[in-house]
Amino acid sequence: MDNREVELKLEFDPADRALLADAPLFAGQKGQAAHLVATYFDTPALDLHRAGFSLRVRRKGRAHVQTIKADGGRAAGLFARSEWEKPVDGNVPLFDAIPDPLDRAVGAATVATADKIFVTDIERTVHRLDRDGQGVECAIDIGRVRVGRRATPLAEVELELLSGEPALLFSMARQLNDLVPLRLGMRSKSDRGYALLAKERRKPAKAEPIAIAPDATVEQAFRAIAQGCIRQFRLNEDLLFTTGAPGALHQARVGLRRLRSALSIFAPVLAGDPALAPLKDGLRALATTLGRVRNIDVLLPSLPDDAAARLALVRAEALADAELRLQARETRILMLDLAEWLALGDWCSRPADAALLHAPVRLFAAEILSDRRKRLKRKGKNLARRSDERRHQARIAAKKLRYASEFFAPLFSKNKQQRRHAVFSAMLEKLQDDLGALNDLATAPATLAAAGIGFDLPAPDDKAQRRLLRRAEKAYAALLDTRRFWS
């Protein structure tokens, strides 16, 4: 059976399981409990995973159901995926029931080589919720994913739309979030299994390539880009909670910066949406809180031991403030609001410029990239004679151009365009690094002053500063000489 699954995935602390079970949303319902063991299959080369599919056989009691799911892209909370289900006799896939999309992507002969790769073992409680003729299935899952003797825990709430509008999922999520802290789920169970299979050590999540089809519309591209940015933030937020690592904080902040840049890039299609301003305000405040810690992290390695020790104490306080901000209800609601807005907001349901929204994104991308390049060209002139503030503006312009080039690179996939993009990115990265180093020198005294540390930094080495300026000017000139990959 081929269906379209629309599901909002949320993560919670296993310690809150009892509170969640007693939520007023489930009043009058005991919920159906089930023990679900699912075995996932793939080929030795993981061809199904590479093609964006998962294949599992789930046992519930004595019944076995084979399910194939299409990835549906890198989701951020709201997953919309095609799935194909079929009863089978045992814990082995029925390969002659493979749907056409998987057969075309991988081939029947390859699929037939699939074998067991990992298992999920879940205790599930299901509530069927009906509101005004609309239906939602709420599944509360506690369990683990196993590969041999290795395992990773999971605790999720899955709100699946059975009938009606997706807005109902978010309404119910907010009701549950008022009772128990919930966060947008970024990883499916199969994602967790493949990560465990690869023995992936949790490390800061850098920006992933954005999957944009060459014929995508502006609407589709914006949604994919924004979801990718939220995903980067959330994956690093989880890691930051457990480690406090500077790398996780930095990448969480990068995810927010990229998202804010995407909102700026796509401003023409977002204009007039009343929800946009409060979302931008929330993101700006969150980024500022993380930025205070990041500024200290940049400065710490350059200080002598006594000053570094004092600043490390200030960092601990700033990190605690950042974690409180991340754990606050307003931040969790901000992420839910963003996910709902991306799926259902006025910008796409009642667009100010429908023609632009549904236009091919490739032309839009080329115009944006040309405009961002012009801005950098204007702001980057005569870097050596500019003030620190003007060089900072050039650095911001370079950063925005870099984000735009990363977002839109998949649209320009010819070999020549890819080669040009590689050169363009390398030159842009050099310029950004040099301008960043100059900015760190300029802002270090202010960072110490804000921390209440009366330490006099050594005066910047004139030769080193001049060398940075020469390198920045050289990178700027080389970038402008680099051929545009989008032409």
Tab-separated table of N, CA and C in Angstrom, residues 239-373:
chain	number	residue	atom	x	y	z
A	239	LEU	N	23.974	18.399	21.099
A	239	LEU	CA	25.355	18.101	21.489
A	239	LEU	C	25.856	19.104	22.521
A	240	LEU	N	25.450	20.345	22.398
A	240	LEU	CA	25.860	21.374	23.355
A	240	LEU	C	25.335	21.068	24.748
A	241	PHE	N	24.103	20.566	24.838
A	241	PHE	CA	23.532	20.216	26.140
A	241	PHE	C	24.367	19.150	26.859
A	242	THR	N	24.910	18.208	26.088
A	242	THR	CA	25.617	17.086	26.711
A	242	THR	C	27.101	17.354	26.912
A	243	THR	N	27.700	18.260	26.125
A	243	THR	CA	29.149	18.446	26.199
A	243	THR	C	29.586	19.870	26.521
A	244	GLY	N	28.796	20.869	26.146
A	244	GLY	CA	29.229	22.261	26.296
A	244	GLY	C	30.399	22.605	25.400
A	245	ALA	N	30.655	21.800	24.383
A	245	ALA	CA	31.844	21.954	23.543
A	245	ALA	C	31.785	23.238	22.715
A	246	PRO	N	32.914	23.948	22.605
A	246	PRO	CA	32.939	25.158	21.785
A	246	PRO	C	32.522	24.900	20.341
A	247	GLY	N	32.932	23.735	19.799
A	247	GLY	CA	32.581	23.429	18.409
A	247	GLY	C	31.086	23.300	18.207
A	248	ALA	N	30.396	22.675	19.172
A	248	ALA	CA	28.940	22.529	19.065
A	248	ALA	C	28.260	23.887	19.146
A	249	LEU	N	28.740	24.743	20.058
A	249	LEU	CA	28.159	26.073	20.173
A	249	LEU	C	28.382	26.874	18.895
A	250	HIS	N	29.590	26.781	18.365
A	250	HIS	CA	29.898	27.532	17.141
A	250	HIS	C	29.006	27.093	15.990
A	251	GLN	N	28.842	25.780	15.807
A	251	GLN	CA	28.048	25.300	14.688
A	251	GLN	C	26.559	25.564	14.898
A	252	ALA	N	26.092	25.560	16.150
A	252	ALA	CA	24.700	25.945	16.411
A	252	ALA	C	24.483	27.395	15.991
A	253	ARG	N	25.459	28.220	16.323
A	253	ARG	CA	25.372	29.638	15.953
A	253	ARG	C	25.448	29.811	14.437
A	254	VAL	N	26.287	29.025	13.784
A	254	VAL	CA	26.365	29.076	12.319
A	254	VAL	C	25.011	28.709	11.707
A	255	GLY	N	24.362	27.679	12.261
A	255	GLY	CA	23.044	27.304	11.760
A	255	GLY	C	22.054	28.457	11.853
A	256	LEU	N	22.091	29.198	12.969
A	256	LEU	CA	21.210	30.356	13.123
A	256	LEU	C	21.577	31.463	12.138
A	257	ARG	N	22.878	31.703	11.958
A	257	ARG	CA	23.303	32.749	11.017
A	257	ARG	C	22.872	32.413	9.598
A	258	ARG	N	23.021	31.152	9.229
A	258	ARG	CA	22.633	30.726	7.878
A	258	ARG	C	21.131	30.893	7.689
A	259	LEU	N	20.363	30.567	8.729
A	259	LEU	CA	18.911	30.723	8.634
A	259	LEU	C	18.530	32.187	8.487
A	260	ARG	N	19.157	33.044	9.280
A	260	ARG	CA	18.855	34.468	9.182
A	260	ARG	C	19.262	35.017	7.811
A	261	SER	N	20.347	34.502	7.267
A	261	SER	CA	20.766	34.912	5.935
A	261	SER	C	19.756	34.448	4.888
A	262	ALA	N	19.224	33.238	5.056
A	262	ALA	CA	18.214	32.732	4.121
A	262	ALA	C	16.961	33.598	4.153
A	263	LEU	N	16.572	34.064	5.337
A	263	LEU	CA	15.412	34.947	5.433
A	263	LEU	C	15.667	36.260	4.685
A	264	SER	N	16.905	36.718	4.719
A	264	SER	CA	17.254	37.937	3.992
A	264	SER	C	17.267	37.691	2.487
A	265	ILE	N	17.849	36.573	2.071
A	265	ILE	CA	17.936	36.252	0.639
A	265	ILE	C	16.552	36.166	0.012
A	266	PHE	N	15.631	35.521	0.719
A	266	PHE	CA	14.300	35.279	0.157
A	266	PHE	C	13.289	36.340	0.595
A	267	ALA	N	13.774	37.491	1.053
A	267	ALA	CA	12.883	38.561	1.507
A	267	ALA	C	11.800	38.921	0.491
A	268	PRO	N	12.083	38.938	-0.821
A	268	PRO	CA	11.027	39.311	-1.774
A	268	PRO	C	9.807	38.405	-1.742
A	269	VAL	N	9.989	37.125	-1.389
A	269	VAL	CA	8.828	36.223	-1.356
A	269	VAL	C	8.227	36.119	0.039
A	270	LEU	N	8.912	36.640	1.041
A	270	LEU	CA	8.408	36.580	2.414
A	270	LEU	C	7.720	37.873	2.834
A	271	ALA	N	7.845	38.898	2.008
A	271	ALA	CA	7.311	40.221	2.351
A	271	ALA	C	5.820	40.137	2.647
A	272	GLY	N	5.412	40.845	3.703
A	272	GLY	CA	3.997	40.923	4.032
A	272	GLY	C	3.514	39.846	4.974
A	273	ASP	N	4.345	38.856	5.279
A	273	ASP	CA	3.930	37.809	6.206
A	273	ASP	C	4.057	38.350	7.633
A	274	PRO	N	2.948	38.463	8.369
A	274	PRO	CA	3.009	39.075	9.702
A	274	PRO	C	3.800	38.266	10.719
A	275	ALA	N	4.010	36.975	10.443
A	275	ALA	CA	4.743	36.135	11.400
A	275	ALA	C	6.257	36.313	11.274
A	276	LEU	N	6.709	36.933	10.182
A	276	LEU	CA	8.141	36.984	9.920
A	276	LEU	C	8.901	37.805	10.960
A	277	ALA	N	8.413	38.978	11.307
A	277	ALA	CA	9.147	39.874	12.224
A	277	ALA	C	9.390	39.236	13.586
A	278	PRO	N	8.370	38.652	14.245
A	278	PRO	CA	8.659	38.021	15.543
A	278	PRO	C	9.598	36.823	15.437
A	279	LEU	N	9.546	36.091	14.338
A	279	LEU	CA	10.481	34.984	14.161
A	279	LEU	C	11.915	35.512	14.044
A	280	LYS	N	12.100	36.562	13.277
A	280	LYS	CA	13.435	37.149	13.121
A	280	LYS	C	13.941	37.705	14.445
A	281	ASP	N	13.054	38.322	15.209
A	281	ASP	CA	13.450	38.854	16.519
A	281	ASP	C	13.919	37.724	17.445
A	282	GLY	N	13.183	36.626	17.452
A	282	GLY	CA	13.562	35.497	18.296
A	282	GLY	C	14.889	34.895	17.899
A	283	LEU	N	15.131	34.774	16.600
A	283	LEU	CA	16.397	34.223	16.116
A	283	LEU	C	17.557	35.155	16.443
A	284	ARG	N	17.332	36.455	16.307
A	284	ARG	CA	18.392	37.428	16.608
A	284	ARG	C	18.779	37.369	18.082
A	285	ALA	N	17.793	37.304	18.962
A	285	ALA	CA	18.080	37.247	20.396
A	285	ALA	C	18.828	35.969	20.763
A	286	LEU	N	18.441	34.868	20.140
A	286	LEU	CA	19.102	33.596	20.416
A	286	LEU	C	20.546	33.632	19.920
A	287	ALA	N	20.752	34.174	18.736
A	287	ALA	CA	22.102	34.267	18.180
A	287	ALA	C	22.988	35.163	19.029
A	288	THR	N	22.427	36.246	19.566
A	288	THR	CA	23.201	37.157	20.416
A	288	THR	C	23.671	36.449	21.688
A	289	THR	N	22.788	35.647	22.277
A	289	THR	CA	23.147	34.916	23.491
A	289	THR	C	24.292	33.947	23.228
A	290	LEU	N	24.216	33.212	22.124
A	290	LEU	CA	25.299	32.282	21.779
A	290	LEU	C	26.565	33.045	21.393
A	291	GLY	N	26.383	34.208	20.784
A	291	GLY	CA	27.535	34.986	20.334
A	291	GLY	C	28.425	35.448	21.473
A	292	ARG	N	27.846	35.705	22.641
A	292	ARG	CA	28.659	36.128	23.782
A	292	ARG	C	29.663	35.043	24.171
A	293	VAL	N	29.224	33.798	24.121
A	293	VAL	CA	30.137	32.698	24.452
A	293	VAL	C	31.167	32.521	23.348
A	294	ARG	N	30.724	32.623	22.112
A	294	ARG	CA	31.634	32.432	20.983
A	294	ARG	C	32.750	33.483	20.979
A	295	ASN	N	32.435	34.715	21.309
A	295	ASN	CA	33.451	35.767	21.348
A	295	ASN	C	34.540	35.441	22.370
A	296	ILE	N	34.134	34.858	23.495
A	296	ILE	CA	35.112	34.461	24.515
A	296	ILE	C	35.950	33.286	24.016
A	297	ASP	N	35.321	32.327	23.348
A	297	ASP	CA	36.049	31.162	22.830
A	297	ASP	C	37.134	31.573	21.840
A	298	VAL	N	36.841	32.577	21.046
A	298	VAL	CA	37.830	33.057	20.062
A	298	VAL	C	39.027	33.686	20.763
A	299	LEU	N	38.779	34.385	21.856
A	299	LEU	CA	39.828	35.144	22.532
A	299	LEU	C	40.687	34.294	23.467
A	300	LEU	N	40.110	33.284	24.088
A	300	LEU	CA	40.799	32.514	25.131
A	300	LEU	C	42.182	32.005	24.735
A	301	PRO	N	42.365	31.385	23.556
A	301	PRO	CA	43.691	30.806	23.244
A	301	PRO	C	44.817	31.827	23.168
A	302	SER	N	44.476	33.105	22.979
A	302	SER	CA	45.518	34.117	22.802
A	302	SER	C	45.941	34.782	24.107
A	303	LEU	N	45.336	34.413	25.234
A	303	LEU	CA	45.606	35.075	26.499
A	303	LEU	C	46.629	34.311	27.335
A	304	PRO	N	47.399	35.022	28.164
A	304	PRO	CA	48.262	34.333	29.126
A	304	PRO	C	47.417	33.597	30.162
A	305	ASP	N	48.041	32.688	30.877
A	305	ASP	CA	47.304	31.767	31.743
A	305	ASP	C	46.409	32.465	32.765
A	306	ASP	N	46.913	33.523	33.424
A	306	ASP	CA	46.116	34.150	34.469
A	306	ASP	C	44.861	34.809	33.914
A	307	ALA	N	45.000	35.532	32.801
A	307	ALA	CA	43.835	36.172	32.197
A	307	ALA	C	42.881	35.128	31.603
A	308	ALA	N	43.455	34.061	31.018
A	308	ALA	CA	42.625	33.002	30.440
A	308	ALA	C	41.799	32.315	31.523
A	309	ALA	N	42.399	32.107	32.695
A	309	ALA	CA	41.674	31.454	33.784
A	309	ALA	C	40.496	32.311	34.237
A	310	ARG	N	40.725	33.615	34.323
A	310	ARG	CA	39.639	34.510	34.734
A	310	ARG	C	38.536	34.560	33.678
A	311	LEU	N	38.942	34.591	32.421
A	311	LEU	CA	37.943	34.645	31.346
A	311	LEU	C	37.195	33.321	31.221
A	312	ALA	N	37.851	32.204	31.563
A	312	ALA	CA	37.181	30.897	31.516
A	312	ALA	C	36.014	30.853	32.498
A	313	LEU	N	36.164	31.516	33.639
A	313	LEU	CA	35.065	31.579	34.602
A	313	LEU	C	33.888	32.377	34.024
A	314	VAL	N	34.217	33.461	33.327
A	314	VAL	CA	33.167	34.258	32.687
A	314	VAL	C	32.477	33.437	31.602
A	315	ARG	N	33.293	32.618	30.878
A	315	ARG	CA	32.701	31.765	29.835
A	315	ARG	C	31.710	30.779	30.439
A	316	ALA	N	32.075	30.206	31.577
A	316	ALA	CA	31.180	29.233	32.214
A	316	ALA	C	29.836	29.881	32.545
A	317	GLU	N	29.889	31.125	33.022
A	317	GLU	CA	28.640	31.831	33.331
A	317	GLU	C	27.858	32.133	32.052
A	318	ALA	N	28.559	32.560	31.003
A	318	ALA	CA	27.891	32.879	29.743
A	318	ALA	C	27.289	31.623	29.112
A	319	LEU	N	28.016	30.497	29.241
A	319	LEU	CA	27.504	29.233	28.705
A	319	LEU	C	26.257	28.800	29.466
A	320	ALA	N	26.267	28.963	30.786
A	320	ALA	CA	25.090	28.616	31.594
A	320	ALA	C	23.892	29.460	31.164
A	321	ASP	N	24.126	30.756	30.917
A	321	ASP	CA	23.045	31.632	30.447
A	321	ASP	C	22.521	31.159	29.090
A	322	ALA	N	23.456	30.762	28.200
A	322	ALA	CA	23.056	30.291	26.869
A	322	ALA	C	22.231	29.017	26.972
A	323	GLU	N	22.635	28.107	27.845
A	323	GLU	CA	21.904	26.852	27.994
A	323	GLU	C	20.519	27.097	28.587
A	324	LEU	N	20.426	28.040	29.527
A	324	LEU	CA	19.110	28.384	30.063
A	324	LEU	C	18.212	28.945	28.966
A	325	ARG	N	18.800	29.758	28.109
A	325	ARG	CA	18.022	30.326	26.999
A	325	ARG	C	17.557	29.224	26.044
A	326	LEU	N	18.437	28.278	25.763
A	326	LEU	CA	18.081	27.180	24.859
A	326	LEU	C	17.014	26.277	25.472
A	327	GLN	N	17.068	26.097	26.776
A	327	GLN	CA	16.110	25.214	27.447
A	327	GLN	C	14.771	25.896	27.718
A	328	ALA	N	14.730	27.205	27.555
A	328	ALA	CA	13.518	27.953	27.889
A	328	ALA	C	12.368	27.591	26.955
A	329	ARG	N	11.180	27.702	27.505
A	329	ARG	CA	9.983	27.407	26.711
A	329	ARG	C	9.930	28.276	25.460
A	330	GLU	N	10.315	29.547	25.558
A	330	GLU	CA	10.223	30.438	24.413
A	330	GLU	C	11.083	29.961	23.246
A	331	THR	N	12.227	29.337	23.541
A	331	THR	CA	13.076	28.829	22.470
A	331	THR	C	12.467	27.581	21.842
A	332	ARG	N	11.925	26.693	22.665
A	332	ARG	CA	11.277	25.498	22.115
A	332	ARG	C	10.080	25.889	21.244
A	333	ILE	N	9.314	26.874	21.711
A	333	ILE	CA	8.167	27.343	20.929
A	333	ILE	C	8.640	28.012	19.643
A	334	LEU	N	9.758	28.742	19.706
A	334	LEU	CA	10.302	29.386	18.508
A	334	LEU	C	10.588	28.349	17.425
A	335	MET	N	11.171	27.220	17.801
A	335	MET	CA	11.474	26.186	16.819
A	335	MET	C	10.189	25.563	16.254
A	336	LEU	N	9.199	25.349	17.115
A	336	LEU	CA	7.909	24.850	16.627
A	336	LEU	C	7.249	25.856	15.684
A	337	ASP	N	7.305	27.132	16.079
A	337	ASP	CA	6.723	28.180	15.233
A	337	ASP	C	7.402	28.214	13.863
A	338	LEU	N	8.713	28.083	13.857
A	338	LEU	CA	9.452	28.089	12.592
A	338	LEU	C	9.046	26.918	11.706
A	339	ALA	N	8.975	25.728	12.298
A	339	ALA	CA	8.619	24.544	11.520
A	339	ALA	C	7.220	24.680	10.933
A	340	GLU	N	6.282	25.191	11.740
A	340	GLU	CA	4.915	25.364	11.233
A	340	GLU	C	4.867	26.450	10.163
A	341	TRP	N	5.575	27.531	10.395
A	341	TRP	CA	5.590	28.633	9.438
A	341	TRP	C	6.156	28.193	8.097
A	342	LEU	N	7.212	27.400	8.129
A	342	LEU	CA	7.794	26.921	6.870
A	342	LEU	C	6.812	26.060	6.093
A	343	ALA	N	6.013	25.295	6.810
A	343	ALA	CA	5.071	24.400	6.136
A	343	ALA	C	3.780	25.084	5.734
A	344	LEU	N	3.316	26.043	6.566
A	344	LEU	CA	1.942	26.521	6.405
A	344	LEU	C	1.787	28.036	6.439
A	345	GLY	N	2.882	28.778	6.547
A	345	GLY	CA	2.792	30.223	6.757
A	345	GLY	C	2.154	30.972	5.603
A	346	ASP	N	1.794	32.229	5.883
A	346	ASP	CA	1.188	33.086	4.857
A	346	ASP	C	2.094	33.233	3.639
A	347	TRP	N	3.411	33.199	3.858
A	347	TRP	CA	4.341	33.395	2.735
A	347	TRP	C	4.082	32.397	1.613
A	348	CYS	N	3.578	31.180	1.951
A	348	CYS	CA	3.300	30.189	0.908
A	348	CYS	C	1.809	29.957	0.692
A	349	SER	N	0.980	30.158	1.734
A	349	SER	CA	-0.459	29.931	1.574
A	349	SER	C	-1.179	31.156	0.995
A	350	ARG	N	-0.668	32.360	1.311
A	350	ARG	CA	-1.227	33.594	0.766
A	350	ARG	C	-0.075	34.508	0.349
A	351	PRO	N	0.680	34.114	-0.662
A	351	PRO	CA	1.905	34.845	-1.016
A	351	PRO	C	1.630	36.242	-1.556
A	352	ALA	N	2.556	37.142	-1.250
A	352	ALA	CA	2.463	38.505	-1.768
A	352	ALA	C	2.773	38.533	-3.260
A	353	ASP	N	3.630	37.622	-3.716
A	353	ASP	CA	4.012	37.553	-5.128
A	353	ASP	C	4.002	36.081	-5.544
A	354	ALA	N	2.833	35.596	-5.918
A	354	ALA	CA	2.679	34.175	-6.254
A	354	ALA	C	3.522	33.794	-7.459
A	355	ALA	N	3.637	34.696	-8.427
A	355	ALA	CA	4.412	34.377	-9.631
A	355	ALA	C	5.870	34.114	-9.281
A	356	LEU	N	6.441	34.960	-8.418
A	356	LEU	CA	7.831	34.767	-8.013
A	356	LEU	C	7.971	33.508	-7.167
A	357	LEU	N	7.025	33.281	-6.263
A	357	LEU	CA	7.102	32.118	-5.381
A	357	LEU	C	7.158	30.812	-6.166
A	358	HIS	N	6.409	30.745	-7.255
A	358	HIS	CA	6.325	29.502	-8.024
A	358	HIS	C	7.240	29.498	-9.247
A	359	ALA	N	8.071	30.529	-9.369
A	359	ALA	CA	9.010	30.605	-10.493
A	359	ALA	C	10.185	29.659	-10.264
A	360	PRO	N	10.877	29.258	-11.339
A	360	PRO	CA	12.085	28.432	-11.179
A	360	PRO	C	13.118	29.178	-10.344
A	361	VAL	N	13.718	28.488	-9.394
A	361	VAL	CA	14.627	29.159	-8.473
A	361	VAL	C	15.970	29.483	-9.125
A	362	ARG	N	16.292	28.837	-10.224
A	362	ARG	CA	17.625	29.019	-10.808
A	362	ARG	C	17.870	30.474	-11.206
A	363	LEU	N	16.888	31.105	-11.855
A	363	LEU	CA	17.051	32.502	-12.247
A	363	LEU	C	17.111	33.407	-11.025
A	364	PHE	N	16.264	33.126	-10.051
A	364	PHE	CA	16.266	33.879	-8.797
A	364	PHE	C	17.630	33.784	-8.128
A	365	ALA	N	18.205	32.570	-8.105
A	365	ALA	CA	19.500	32.355	-7.460
A	365	ALA	C	20.598	33.152	-8.155
A	366	ALA	N	20.583	33.148	-9.487
A	366	ALA	CA	21.610	33.877	-10.231
A	366	ALA	C	21.544	35.377	-9.923
A	367	GLU	N	20.343	35.901	-9.821
A	367	GLU	CA	20.187	37.328	-9.509
A	367	GLU	C	20.687	37.634	-8.094
A	368	ILE	N	20.359	36.763	-7.159
A	368	ILE	CA	20.798	36.968	-5.774
A	368	ILE	C	22.310	36.917	-5.681
A	369	LEU	N	22.926	35.941	-6.316
A	369	LEU	CA	24.379	35.800	-6.257
A	369	LEU	C	25.073	37.002	-6.885
A	370	SER	N	24.539	37.480	-7.988
A	370	SER	CA	25.130	38.668	-8.619
A	370	SER	C	24.993	39.881	-7.716
A	371	ASP	N	23.840	40.031	-7.083
A	371	ASP	CA	23.621	41.162	-6.185
A	371	ASP	C	24.551	41.096	-4.969
A	372	ARG	N	24.695	39.901	-4.382
A	372	ARG	CA	25.576	39.766	-3.208
A	372	ARG	C	27.030	40.028	-3.590
A	373	ARG	N	27.411	39.616	-4.789
A	373	ARG	CA	28.779	39.884	-5.236
A	373	ARG	C	29.006	41.385	-5.398
